Amino acid sequence: MASTTTRRTGSDTAPTAVAEAVRPRAVVVLGILAVILIGLNLRAGITGASALLHDLQEVLGYGSFIAAVIPSIPTLCFSVAGAATSWLTKHLGVEKSILLSLVLLAAGLLVRGIPSTGMLLAGTVAGMSGLAICNVAMPSFIREHFANRTSLMTGLYTVSMTTGATLASVLLVPLAQLLGSPSAGLGSIGLLALVAVLGFLPLALHAHRNAPRESGLHISPWPLLRTRKGLLLTAIFTLQALLAYSVLSWFPYLLTTRGISASESGMMFGLMQLVSVPSGMVIIAIGSGPRRQRPAIYLASLAMAAGVASLLLLPASWAAVPACLLGFGLGIFPLVMVLISRSGRSTAETTAMSTLAQSVGYLLATMGPFGMGLLHSATGDWTAPLALLLGLALVQVAVGHLLTAERGRP
């Protein structure tokens, strides 16, 4: 890393692995609990909204433009708020930044329980901004606390994340029906975020008491975009995010518009999330070595392409087929997070790479959910949006090929 992008103090030179070795057992346990609780929250608020999107539009009465905007808010917030994470972690530290993000997430999700379009939009912006900070900070948190077990902890993190998403997909529609309001059902996810705040608080307090007085290493993320590694990691993250959030935002709605009931659409959405849990572990297992990362990326990307193609070609009654294929394609996310976690030689460098990949990636990925919504409204059909997603899934194969060639170089 160029010296012009860093500032070092004496406290920065201690290897993270050594710090992990001497960390108290209670802190390690708290770290594992934090990974699980945070993971459970990081997609539940998004998939819950997707499962209820059709009902929310009917009850609140907003038009097609707002319907296209709502699924686009997460990726836009991930870009804008995520870009500030490197600055935030520099001044507050990783743990306190994550605690702040969880408080923002819980507040935003609870606000969405108020039956108003304005509160739905405001709560989504606040909650997704909290998610953005968490998304960017988590690779650094895992590197800092589990430097020797990044693949294992990233796997645990993503399994927790997809578990939370699956539960939200399956349970929120019947819960909203039980409560008599889709807004109330959506707001209930905020209770899970409150549990994460309480679970993470002891770790943040420990970090505050033991924080070094001097500011540590800081690396600006933006010069990394001029490097081959930074460009390719940002590209692969952009593509997987665009594909994932397009699917996560519109899959249940797409099935509903094709005549499947909201409950059955939620079940198919839950099936997709459920498949993504073991698929993520399989993709990490295949891609654990440098020479096996390319076939792992090929496998996930081609599964995503096959899932999109099946949505184009198969009748709605065969929804389980695209659900399983798309779920397997979503398994690329933990592998990309592992690549980011291993991309730097220090926590600050990893934070910089994570900030770059996620802020730029999510900004570009916003075009996926928003564009799908507008294209569907303009054409009255899902053919054009799905054809574009299919092309992007094939582009992801090519970017993965270049990325793994780069990682194979000395």
mmCIF file of C-alpha atoms in Angstrom:
data_model
loop_
_atom_site.group_PDB
_atom_site.id
_atom_site.type_symbol
_atom_site.label_atom_id
_atom_site.label_comp_id
_atom_site.label_asym_id
_atom_site.label_seq_id
_atom_site.Cartn_x
_atom_site.Cartn_y
_atom_site.Cartn_z
ATOM 1 C CA MET A 1 0.000 0.000 0.000
ATOM 2 C CA ALA A 2 1.345 3.377 -0.964
ATOM 3 C CA SER A 3 2.691 5.372 1.939
ATOM 4 C CA THR A 4 0.733 8.451 0.877
ATOM 5 C CA THR A 5 -2.491 6.763 1.887
ATOM 6 C CA THR A 6 -1.544 5.733 5.429
ATOM 7 C CA ARG A 7 -0.756 7.122 8.844
ATOM 8 C CA ARG A 8 0.834 4.774 11.381
ATOM 9 C CA THR A 9 1.411 4.900 15.081
ATOM 10 C CA GLY A 10 3.288 2.517 17.310
ATOM 11 C CA SER A 11 0.114 0.702 18.266
ATOM 12 C CA ASP A 12 -0.625 -0.201 14.638
ATOM 13 C CA THR A 13 2.259 -2.579 14.181
ATOM 14 C CA ALA A 14 1.050 -5.394 16.436
ATOM 15 C CA PRO A 15 -0.284 -8.245 14.280
ATOM 16 C CA THR A 16 -3.990 -8.902 14.551
ATOM 17 C CA ALA A 17 -3.381 -12.627 14.949
ATOM 18 C CA VAL A 18 -1.302 -11.985 18.087
ATOM 19 C CA ALA A 19 -4.060 -9.798 19.519
ATOM 20 C CA GLU A 20 -6.552 -12.580 18.852
ATOM 21 C CA ALA A 21 -4.351 -15.099 20.667
ATOM 22 C CA VAL A 22 -4.239 -13.063 23.897
ATOM 23 C CA ARG A 23 -7.869 -11.885 23.837
ATOM 24 C CA PRO A 24 -9.874 -13.047 26.909
ATOM 25 C CA ARG A 25 -12.134 -16.045 26.340
ATOM 26 C CA ALA A 26 -15.235 -14.058 27.334
ATOM 27 C CA VAL A 27 -14.495 -11.515 24.614
ATOM 28 C CA VAL A 28 -14.105 -14.299 22.045
ATOM 29 C CA VAL A 29 -17.483 -15.752 23.089
ATOM 30 C CA LEU A 30 -19.068 -12.305 22.907
ATOM 31 C CA GLY A 31 -17.556 -11.868 19.452
ATOM 32 C CA ILE A 32 -19.106 -15.123 18.225
ATOM 33 C CA LEU A 33 -22.476 -14.125 19.703
ATOM 34 C CA ALA A 34 -22.169 -10.734 18.004
ATOM 35 C CA VAL A 35 -21.494 -12.328 14.618
ATOM 36 C CA ILE A 36 -24.626 -14.483 14.975
ATOM 37 C CA LEU A 37 -26.932 -11.689 16.189
ATOM 38 C CA ILE A 38 -25.750 -9.208 13.586
ATOM 39 C CA GLY A 39 -26.037 -11.808 10.840
ATOM 40 C CA LEU A 40 -29.638 -12.594 11.815
ATOM 41 C CA ASN A 41 -30.553 -8.937 11.249
ATOM 42 C CA LEU A 42 -28.696 -8.050 8.078
ATOM 43 C CA ARG A 43 -31.250 -9.323 5.566
ATOM 44 C CA ALA A 44 -34.376 -9.846 7.643
ATOM 45 C CA GLY A 45 -35.450 -6.221 7.244
ATOM 46 C CA ILE A 46 -35.027 -6.429 3.473
ATOM 47 C CA THR A 47 -36.639 -9.798 2.785
ATOM 48 C CA GLY A 48 -39.460 -8.997 5.200
ATOM 49 C CA ALA A 49 -40.331 -5.896 3.208
ATOM 50 C CA SER A 50 -40.127 -7.864 -0.038
ATOM 51 C CA ALA A 51 -42.536 -10.525 1.216
ATOM 52 C CA LEU A 52 -45.028 -7.817 2.274
ATOM 53 C CA LEU A 53 -44.475 -5.389 -0.618
ATOM 54 C CA HIS A 54 -47.670 -6.318 -2.451
ATOM 55 C CA ASP A 55 -49.797 -6.086 0.724
ATOM 56 C CA LEU A 56 -48.171 -2.821 1.803
ATOM 57 C CA GLN A 57 -48.948 -1.219 -1.556
ATOM 58 C CA GLU A 58 -52.584 -2.323 -1.380
ATOM 59 C CA VAL A 59 -53.104 -1.106 2.209
ATOM 60 C CA LEU A 60 -51.093 2.142 2.079
ATOM 61 C CA GLY A 61 -52.149 2.990 -1.471
ATOM 62 C CA TYR A 62 -48.866 4.273 -2.919
ATOM 63 C CA GLY A 63 -48.268 4.139 -6.667
ATOM 64 C CA SER A 64 -45.912 2.246 -8.953
ATOM 65 C CA PHE A 65 -43.095 4.816 -8.609
ATOM 66 C CA ILE A 66 -42.956 4.450 -4.803
ATOM 67 C CA ALA A 67 -43.243 0.689 -5.263
ATOM 68 C CA ALA A 68 -40.089 0.835 -7.412
ATOM 69 C CA VAL A 69 -38.311 3.202 -5.007
ATOM 70 C CA ILE A 70 -38.792 1.125 -1.825
ATOM 71 C CA PRO A 71 -36.727 -1.904 -2.968
ATOM 72 C CA SER A 72 -34.023 0.513 -4.185
ATOM 73 C CA ILE A 73 -33.558 2.251 -0.822
ATOM 74 C CA PRO A 74 -31.393 -0.477 0.778
ATOM 75 C CA THR A 75 -28.689 -0.465 -1.885
ATOM 76 C CA LEU A 76 -28.719 3.342 -2.135
ATOM 77 C CA CYS A 77 -28.325 3.659 1.645
ATOM 78 C CA PHE A 78 -25.634 0.982 1.617
ATOM 79 C CA SER A 79 -23.692 3.157 -0.805
ATOM 80 C CA VAL A 80 -24.137 6.568 0.825
ATOM 81 C CA ALA A 81 -23.920 5.559 4.494
ATOM 82 C CA GLY A 82 -21.410 2.819 3.790
ATOM 83 C CA ALA A 83 -18.999 5.339 2.282
ATOM 84 C CA ALA A 84 -18.725 7.024 5.684
ATOM 85 C CA THR A 85 -17.861 3.828 7.550
ATOM 86 C CA SER A 86 -14.105 4.113 7.084
ATOM 87 C CA TRP A 87 -14.191 7.610 8.629
ATOM 88 C CA LEU A 88 -16.538 6.439 11.380
ATOM 89 C CA THR A 89 -14.443 3.426 12.394
ATOM 90 C CA LYS A 90 -11.328 5.611 12.414
ATOM 91 C CA HIS A 91 -12.856 7.946 15.017
ATOM 92 C CA LEU A 92 -15.068 5.561 17.022
ATOM 93 C CA GLY A 93 -13.476 2.183 16.435
ATOM 94 C CA VAL A 94 -15.059 -0.841 14.788
ATOM 95 C CA GLU A 95 -17.115 -2.008 17.784
ATOM 96 C CA LYS A 96 -18.679 1.347 18.663
ATOM 97 C CA SER A 97 -19.433 1.995 14.997
ATOM 98 C CA ILE A 98 -21.287 -1.319 14.800
ATOM 99 C CA LEU A 99 -23.212 -0.545 18.015
ATOM 100 C CA LEU A 100 -24.283 2.803 16.563
ATOM 101 C CA SER A 101 -25.395 1.089 13.373
ATOM 102 C CA LEU A 102 -27.476 -1.465 15.298
ATOM 103 C CA VAL A 103 -29.247 1.295 17.249
ATOM 104 C CA LEU A 104 -30.034 3.065 13.957
ATOM 105 C CA LEU A 105 -31.230 -0.214 12.452
ATOM 106 C CA ALA A 106 -33.557 -1.015 15.362
ATOM 107 C CA ALA A 107 -35.040 2.489 15.381
ATOM 108 C CA GLY A 108 -35.653 2.474 11.653
ATOM 109 C CA LEU A 109 -37.268 -0.964 11.601
ATOM 110 C CA LEU A 110 -39.587 -0.089 14.484
ATOM 111 C CA VAL A 111 -40.651 3.156 12.754
ATOM 112 C CA ARG A 112 -41.746 1.102 9.740
ATOM 113 C CA GLY A 113 -44.446 -0.386 11.963
ATOM 114 C CA ILE A 114 -46.367 2.904 11.771
ATOM 115 C CA PRO A 115 -48.981 2.498 8.962
ATOM 116 C CA SER A 116 -47.932 5.426 6.810
ATOM 117 C CA THR A 117 -46.088 5.652 3.495
ATOM 118 C CA GLY A 118 -43.918 8.445 4.902
ATOM 119 C CA MET A 119 -42.967 6.370 7.960
ATOM 120 C CA LEU A 120 -42.307 3.364 5.731
ATOM 121 C CA LEU A 121 -39.878 5.410 3.627
ATOM 122 C CA ALA A 122 -38.246 7.193 6.599
ATOM 123 C CA GLY A 123 -37.860 3.998 8.600
ATOM 124 C CA THR A 124 -36.410 2.176 5.630
ATOM 125 C CA VAL A 125 -33.832 4.934 5.066
ATOM 126 C CA ALA A 126 -32.805 4.960 8.746
ATOM 127 C CA GLY A 127 -32.737 1.190 9.115
ATOM 128 C CA MET A 128 -30.885 0.555 5.889
ATOM 129 C CA SER A 129 -28.315 3.232 6.781
ATOM 130 C CA GLY A 130 -27.633 1.261 9.949
ATOM 131 C CA LEU A 131 -27.320 -1.888 7.885
ATOM 132 C CA ALA A 132 -24.871 -0.112 5.587
ATOM 133 C CA ILE A 133 -22.427 0.653 8.387
ATOM 134 C CA CYS A 134 -22.700 -2.914 9.666
ATOM 135 C CA ASN A 135 -22.164 -4.362 6.193
ATOM 136 C CA VAL A 136 -18.927 -2.458 5.678
ATOM 137 C CA ALA A 137 -17.596 -2.862 9.221
ATOM 138 C CA MET A 138 -18.195 -6.601 9.608
ATOM 139 C CA PRO A 139 -15.242 -7.818 7.467
ATOM 140 C CA SER A 140 -12.967 -5.643 9.613
ATOM 141 C CA PHE A 141 -14.632 -6.881 12.805
ATOM 142 C CA ILE A 142 -14.077 -10.499 11.743
ATOM 143 C CA ARG A 143 -10.490 -9.798 10.749
ATOM 144 C CA GLU A 144 -9.774 -7.993 14.016
ATOM 145 C CA HIS A 145 -11.351 -10.603 16.316
ATOM 146 C CA PHE A 146 -10.869 -13.801 14.299
ATOM 147 C CA ALA A 147 -7.838 -13.231 12.089
ATOM 148 C CA ASN A 148 -6.985 -16.947 11.968
ATOM 149 C CA ARG A 149 -10.570 -18.066 11.284
ATOM 150 C CA THR A 150 -11.914 -15.615 8.717
ATOM 151 C CA SER A 151 -13.525 -18.300 6.505
ATOM 152 C CA LEU A 152 -15.185 -20.041 9.467
ATOM 153 C CA MET A 153 -16.558 -16.838 10.989
ATOM 154 C CA THR A 154 -17.621 -15.421 7.626
ATOM 155 C CA GLY A 155 -19.468 -18.690 7.063
ATOM 156 C CA LEU A 156 -21.169 -18.412 10.462
ATOM 157 C CA TYR A 157 -22.032 -14.791 9.717
ATOM 158 C CA THR A 158 -23.609 -15.570 6.361
ATOM 159 C CA VAL A 159 -25.459 -18.639 7.667
ATOM 160 C CA SER A 160 -26.957 -16.429 10.395
ATOM 161 C CA MET A 161 -27.791 -13.786 7.815
ATOM 162 C CA THR A 162 -29.597 -16.183 5.494
ATOM 163 C CA THR A 163 -31.338 -17.848 8.458
ATOM 164 C CA GLY A 164 -32.745 -14.490 9.540
ATOM 165 C CA ALA A 165 -33.763 -13.739 5.954
ATOM 166 C CA THR A 166 -35.446 -17.130 5.600
ATOM 167 C CA LEU A 167 -37.419 -16.757 8.819
ATOM 168 C CA ALA A 168 -38.541 -13.258 7.815
ATOM 169 C CA SER A 169 -39.583 -14.479 4.358
ATOM 170 C CA VAL A 170 -41.675 -17.360 5.697
ATOM 171 C CA LEU A 171 -43.096 -15.933 8.926
ATOM 172 C CA LEU A 172 -43.841 -12.274 8.249
ATOM 173 C CA VAL A 173 -46.825 -12.747 5.938
ATOM 174 C CA PRO A 174 -48.747 -14.969 8.400
ATOM 175 C CA LEU A 175 -47.598 -12.742 11.296
ATOM 176 C CA ALA A 176 -48.899 -9.643 9.497
ATOM 177 C CA GLN A 177 -52.195 -11.440 8.852
ATOM 178 C CA LEU A 178 -52.376 -12.377 12.537
ATOM 179 C CA LEU A 179 -51.716 -8.762 13.571
ATOM 180 C CA GLY A 180 -54.158 -7.475 10.968
ATOM 181 C CA SER A 181 -51.621 -5.076 9.408
ATOM 182 C CA PRO A 182 -48.667 -5.504 7.049
ATOM 183 C CA SER A 183 -47.045 -2.469 8.687
ATOM 184 C CA ALA A 184 -47.243 -4.061 12.128
ATOM 185 C CA GLY A 185 -45.767 -7.266 10.766
ATOM 186 C CA LEU A 186 -42.915 -5.341 9.143
ATOM 187 C CA GLY A 187 -42.234 -3.307 12.285
ATOM 188 C CA SER A 188 -41.954 -6.460 14.387
ATOM 189 C CA ILE A 189 -38.537 -7.156 12.846
ATOM 190 C CA GLY A 190 -37.236 -4.238 14.891
ATOM 191 C CA LEU A 191 -37.536 -6.381 18.026
ATOM 192 C CA LEU A 192 -34.866 -8.709 16.666
ATOM 193 C CA ALA A 193 -32.606 -5.703 16.063
ATOM 194 C CA LEU A 194 -33.129 -4.597 19.678
ATOM 195 C CA VAL A 195 -31.884 -8.008 20.825
ATOM 196 C CA ALA A 196 -28.771 -7.484 18.692
ATOM 197 C CA VAL A 197 -28.178 -4.078 20.325
ATOM 198 C CA LEU A 198 -28.347 -5.595 23.812
ATOM 199 C CA GLY A 199 -26.176 -8.543 22.794
ATOM 200 C CA PHE A 200 -23.483 -6.354 21.254
ATOM 201 C CA LEU A 201 -23.406 -3.732 24.019
ATOM 202 C CA PRO A 202 -20.973 -5.621 26.343
ATOM 203 C CA LEU A 203 -18.485 -6.060 23.503
ATOM 204 C CA ALA A 204 -18.661 -2.367 22.608
ATOM 205 C CA LEU A 205 -18.145 -1.403 26.266
ATOM 206 C CA HIS A 206 -15.126 -3.704 26.504
ATOM 207 C CA ALA A 207 -13.671 -2.165 23.345
ATOM 208 C CA HIS A 208 -14.269 1.326 24.752
ATOM 209 C CA ARG A 209 -12.475 0.525 28.016
ATOM 210 C CA ASN A 210 -9.520 -1.034 26.211
ATOM 211 C CA ALA A 211 -9.265 1.328 23.250
ATOM 212 C CA PRO A 212 -5.766 2.781 22.601
ATOM 213 C CA ARG A 213 -5.462 6.508 23.170
ATOM 214 C CA GLU A 214 -3.716 7.132 19.885
ATOM 215 C CA SER A 215 -5.596 7.025 16.599
ATOM 216 C CA GLY A 216 -4.595 4.059 14.488
ATOM 217 C CA LEU A 217 -3.848 3.367 10.907
ATOM 218 C CA HIS A 218 -6.156 5.027 8.402
ATOM 219 C CA ILE A 219 -6.238 4.254 4.703
ATOM 220 C CA SER A 220 -8.313 6.168 2.208
ATOM 221 C CA PRO A 221 -10.447 3.725 0.192
ATOM 222 C CA TRP A 222 -10.724 5.719 -3.010
ATOM 223 C CA PRO A 223 -7.135 5.331 -4.355
ATOM 224 C CA LEU A 224 -7.719 1.551 -4.209
ATOM 225 C CA LEU A 225 -10.124 1.892 -7.136
ATOM 226 C CA ARG A 226 -7.102 2.586 -9.330
ATOM 227 C CA THR A 227 -5.572 -0.780 -8.431
ATOM 228 C CA ARG A 228 -6.437 -3.983 -10.266
ATOM 229 C CA LYS A 229 -7.468 -5.766 -7.077
ATOM 230 C CA GLY A 230 -9.647 -2.869 -5.918
ATOM 231 C CA LEU A 231 -11.344 -2.560 -9.309
ATOM 232 C CA LEU A 232 -12.068 -6.279 -9.661
ATOM 233 C CA LEU A 233 -13.283 -6.739 -6.081
ATOM 234 C CA THR A 234 -15.577 -3.743 -6.546
ATOM 235 C CA ALA A 235 -16.850 -5.169 -9.841
ATOM 236 C CA ILE A 236 -17.613 -8.638 -8.457
ATOM 237 C CA PHE A 237 -19.285 -7.120 -5.399
ATOM 238 C CA THR A 238 -21.372 -4.800 -7.610
ATOM 239 C CA LEU A 239 -22.607 -7.605 -9.827
ATOM 240 C CA GLN A 240 -23.504 -10.027 -7.028
ATOM 241 C CA ALA A 241 -25.251 -7.218 -5.103
ATOM 242 C CA LEU A 242 -27.224 -6.055 -8.143
ATOM 243 C CA LEU A 243 -28.343 -9.605 -8.915
ATOM 244 C CA ALA A 244 -29.056 -10.487 -5.287
ATOM 245 C CA TYR A 245 -31.082 -7.408 -4.401
ATOM 246 C CA SER A 246 -32.996 -7.477 -7.667
ATOM 247 C CA VAL A 247 -34.038 -11.038 -6.855
ATOM 248 C CA LEU A 248 -34.595 -10.392 -3.143
ATOM 249 C CA SER A 249 -36.679 -7.298 -3.880
ATOM 250 C CA TRP A 250 -38.968 -8.625 -6.594
ATOM 251 C CA PHE A 251 -39.116 -12.437 -6.469
ATOM 252 C CA PRO A 252 -42.233 -12.687 -4.225
ATOM 253 C CA TYR A 253 -43.947 -9.810 -6.041
ATOM 254 C CA LEU A 254 -43.155 -11.411 -9.408
ATOM 255 C CA LEU A 255 -44.764 -14.686 -8.326
ATOM 256 C CA THR A 256 -47.795 -12.843 -6.944
ATOM 257 C CA THR A 257 -48.337 -11.021 -10.236
ATOM 258 C CA ARG A 258 -48.284 -14.412 -11.961
ATOM 259 C CA GLY A 259 -51.202 -15.650 -9.888
ATOM 260 C CA ILE A 260 -49.528 -17.289 -6.893
ATOM 261 C CA SER A 261 -50.938 -16.343 -3.476
ATOM 262 C CA ALA A 262 -48.953 -14.101 -1.127
ATOM 263 C CA SER A 263 -48.491 -16.946 1.361
ATOM 264 C CA GLU A 264 -47.214 -19.356 -1.287
ATOM 265 C CA SER A 265 -44.939 -16.660 -2.737
ATOM 266 C CA GLY A 266 -43.539 -16.141 0.747
ATOM 267 C CA MET A 267 -42.913 -19.888 1.046
ATOM 268 C CA MET A 268 -41.054 -19.950 -2.273
ATOM 269 C CA PHE A 269 -39.079 -16.906 -1.167
ATOM 270 C CA GLY A 270 -38.247 -18.705 2.060
ATOM 271 C CA LEU A 271 -37.163 -21.771 0.070
ATOM 272 C CA MET A 272 -34.774 -19.613 -1.921
ATOM 273 C CA GLN A 273 -33.292 -18.202 1.283
ATOM 274 C CA LEU A 274 -33.108 -21.661 2.832
ATOM 275 C CA VAL A 275 -31.158 -23.052 -0.127
ATOM 276 C CA SER A 276 -28.737 -20.134 0.102
ATOM 277 C CA VAL A 277 -27.639 -21.280 3.594
ATOM 278 C CA PRO A 278 -25.940 -24.567 2.614
ATOM 279 C CA SER A 279 -24.976 -23.206 -0.803
ATOM 280 C CA GLY A 280 -22.929 -20.452 0.842
ATOM 281 C CA MET A 281 -21.067 -23.038 2.887
ATOM 282 C CA VAL A 282 -20.516 -25.197 -0.197
ATOM 283 C CA ILE A 283 -19.181 -22.244 -2.185
ATOM 284 C CA ILE A 284 -16.808 -21.268 0.648
ATOM 285 C CA ALA A 285 -15.633 -24.892 0.987
ATOM 286 C CA ILE A 286 -14.943 -25.129 -2.745
ATOM 287 C CA GLY A 287 -13.288 -21.712 -2.888
ATOM 288 C CA SER A 288 -11.208 -22.040 0.300
ATOM 289 C CA GLY A 289 -7.987 -22.412 -1.695
ATOM 290 C CA PRO A 290 -6.668 -19.853 -4.219
ATOM 291 C CA ARG A 291 -6.786 -22.347 -7.085
ATOM 292 C CA ARG A 292 -10.406 -23.301 -6.343
ATOM 293 C CA GLN A 293 -11.883 -19.816 -6.197
ATOM 294 C CA ARG A 294 -12.509 -19.706 -9.937
ATOM 295 C CA PRO A 295 -14.704 -22.852 -10.129
ATOM 296 C CA ALA A 296 -16.586 -21.674 -7.016
ATOM 297 C CA ILE A 297 -17.411 -18.346 -8.673
ATOM 298 C CA TYR A 298 -18.328 -20.124 -11.921
ATOM 299 C CA LEU A 299 -20.694 -22.479 -10.071
ATOM 300 C CA ALA A 300 -22.553 -19.747 -8.173
ATOM 301 C CA SER A 301 -22.756 -17.393 -11.165
ATOM 302 C CA LEU A 302 -24.049 -20.059 -13.549
ATOM 303 C CA ALA A 303 -26.627 -21.181 -10.973
ATOM 304 C CA MET A 304 -27.855 -17.579 -10.762
ATOM 305 C CA ALA A 305 -28.041 -17.403 -14.572
ATOM 306 C CA ALA A 306 -29.967 -20.695 -14.708
ATOM 307 C CA GLY A 307 -32.382 -19.456 -12.052
ATOM 308 C CA VAL A 308 -33.129 -16.254 -13.962
ATOM 309 C CA ALA A 309 -33.522 -18.220 -17.198
ATOM 310 C CA SER A 310 -35.986 -20.582 -15.516
ATOM 311 C CA LEU A 311 -38.087 -17.600 -14.416
ATOM 312 C CA LEU A 312 -38.212 -16.584 -18.065
ATOM 313 C CA LEU A 313 -39.058 -20.019 -19.448
ATOM 314 C CA LEU A 314 -40.931 -22.040 -16.822
ATOM 315 C CA PRO A 315 -44.563 -21.558 -15.726
ATOM 316 C CA ALA A 316 -45.318 -20.064 -12.305
ATOM 317 C CA SER A 317 -46.371 -23.479 -10.970
ATOM 318 C CA TRP A 318 -42.713 -24.545 -11.231
ATOM 319 C CA ALA A 319 -41.568 -21.719 -8.936
ATOM 320 C CA ALA A 320 -39.580 -24.107 -6.735
ATOM 321 C CA VAL A 321 -37.050 -24.631 -9.549
ATOM 322 C CA PRO A 322 -35.947 -20.983 -9.899
ATOM 323 C CA ALA A 323 -36.172 -20.622 -6.112
ATOM 324 C CA CYS A 324 -33.585 -23.379 -5.609
ATOM 325 C CA LEU A 325 -31.303 -22.229 -8.443
ATOM 326 C CA LEU A 326 -31.399 -18.579 -7.362
ATOM 327 C CA GLY A 327 -30.796 -19.616 -3.774
ATOM 328 C CA PHE A 328 -27.672 -21.462 -4.821
ATOM 329 C CA GLY A 329 -26.548 -18.463 -6.838
ATOM 330 C CA LEU A 330 -26.860 -16.255 -3.755
ATOM 331 C CA GLY A 331 -24.176 -18.446 -2.171
ATOM 332 C CA ILE A 332 -21.489 -16.355 -3.850
ATOM 333 C CA PHE A 333 -21.918 -13.602 -1.230
ATOM 334 C CA PRO A 334 -19.924 -15.251 1.607
ATOM 335 C CA LEU A 335 -17.078 -16.053 -0.788
ATOM 336 C CA VAL A 336 -16.914 -12.407 -1.874
ATOM 337 C CA MET A 337 -16.885 -11.346 1.789
ATOM 338 C CA VAL A 338 -14.021 -13.754 2.491
ATOM 339 C CA LEU A 339 -12.077 -12.267 -0.425
ATOM 340 C CA ILE A 340 -12.632 -8.785 1.024
ATOM 341 C CA SER A 341 -11.693 -9.899 4.551
ATOM 342 C CA ARG A 342 -8.405 -11.284 3.218
ATOM 343 C CA SER A 343 -7.697 -8.398 0.870
ATOM 344 C CA GLY A 344 -5.719 -6.188 3.252
ATOM 345 C CA ARG A 345 -2.593 -6.498 5.357
ATOM 346 C CA SER A 346 -4.246 -4.719 8.311
ATOM 347 C CA THR A 347 -7.704 -4.013 9.728
ATOM 348 C CA ALA A 348 -7.573 -0.482 8.315
ATOM 349 C CA GLU A 349 -6.674 -1.733 4.843
ATOM 350 C CA THR A 350 -9.483 -4.282 4.961
ATOM 351 C CA THR A 351 -11.910 -1.544 6.082
ATOM 352 C CA ALA A 352 -10.775 0.627 3.173
ATOM 353 C CA MET A 353 -11.290 -2.182 0.645
ATOM 354 C CA SER A 354 -14.664 -3.061 2.174
ATOM 355 C CA THR A 355 -15.731 0.599 2.094
ATOM 356 C CA LEU A 356 -14.716 0.919 -1.549
ATOM 357 C CA ALA A 357 -16.320 -2.300 -2.761
ATOM 358 C CA GLN A 358 -19.562 -1.833 -0.860
ATOM 359 C CA SER A 359 -20.115 1.904 -1.292
ATOM 360 C CA VAL A 360 -19.423 1.902 -5.032
ATOM 361 C CA GLY A 361 -20.953 -1.545 -5.492
ATOM 362 C CA TYR A 362 -24.221 -0.782 -3.767
ATOM 363 C CA LEU A 363 -24.558 2.583 -5.520
ATOM 364 C CA LEU A 364 -24.403 0.853 -8.897
ATOM 365 C CA ALA A 365 -26.489 -2.065 -7.640
ATOM 366 C CA THR A 366 -29.350 0.343 -6.889
ATOM 367 C CA MET A 367 -30.082 0.307 -10.607
ATOM 368 C CA GLY A 368 -31.115 -3.351 -10.297
ATOM 369 C CA PRO A 369 -34.223 -3.217 -8.070
ATOM 370 C CA PHE A 370 -35.201 0.262 -9.295
ATOM 371 C CA GLY A 371 -34.695 -0.603 -12.963
ATOM 372 C CA MET A 372 -36.632 -3.852 -12.652
ATOM 373 C CA GLY A 373 -39.559 -2.009 -11.095
ATOM 374 C CA LEU A 374 -39.632 0.688 -13.765
ATOM 375 C CA LEU A 375 -39.211 -1.781 -16.641
ATOM 376 C CA HIS A 376 -42.008 -3.927 -15.310
ATOM 377 C CA SER A 377 -44.278 -0.884 -14.950
ATOM 378 C CA ALA A 378 -43.401 0.318 -18.459
ATOM 379 C CA THR A 379 -43.795 -3.038 -20.236
ATOM 380 C CA GLY A 380 -46.365 -4.745 -18.024
ATOM 381 C CA ASP A 381 -44.208 -7.861 -18.137
ATOM 382 C CA TRP A 382 -41.098 -9.351 -16.511
ATOM 383 C CA THR A 383 -39.357 -10.463 -19.728
ATOM 384 C CA ALA A 384 -37.120 -7.404 -20.253
ATOM 385 C CA PRO A 385 -36.007 -7.111 -16.590
ATOM 386 C CA LEU A 386 -35.196 -10.816 -16.378
ATOM 387 C CA ALA A 387 -33.322 -10.783 -19.705
ATOM 388 C CA LEU A 388 -31.078 -7.995 -18.378
ATOM 389 C CA LEU A 389 -30.414 -9.933 -15.167
ATOM 390 C CA LEU A 390 -29.480 -12.989 -17.198
ATOM 391 C CA GLY A 391 -26.906 -10.995 -19.159
ATOM 392 C CA LEU A 392 -25.418 -9.562 -15.937
ATOM 393 C CA ALA A 393 -25.124 -13.048 -14.417
ATOM 394 C CA LEU A 394 -22.990 -14.055 -17.401
ATOM 395 C CA VAL A 395 -20.878 -10.903 -17.012
ATOM 396 C CA GLN A 396 -20.278 -11.983 -13.402
ATOM 397 C CA VAL A 397 -18.687 -15.178 -14.717
ATOM 398 C CA ALA A 398 -16.220 -13.123 -16.765
ATOM 399 C CA VAL A 399 -15.358 -10.786 -13.872
ATOM 400 C CA GLY A 400 -14.825 -13.781 -11.588
ATOM 401 C CA HIS A 401 -12.446 -15.234 -14.169
ATOM 402 C CA LEU A 402 -10.346 -12.052 -14.152
ATOM 403 C CA LEU A 403 -10.463 -11.719 -10.364
ATOM 404 C CA THR A 404 -9.208 -15.232 -9.737
ATOM 405 C CA ALA A 405 -6.452 -14.779 -12.304
ATOM 406 C CA GLU A 406 -5.358 -11.676 -10.385
ATOM 407 C CA ARG A 407 -5.376 -13.512 -7.052
ATOM 408 C CA GLY A 408 -3.244 -16.256 -8.495
ATOM 409 C CA ARG A 409 -0.397 -13.841 -9.215
ATOM 410 C CA PRO A 410 2.430 -13.345 -6.739
#
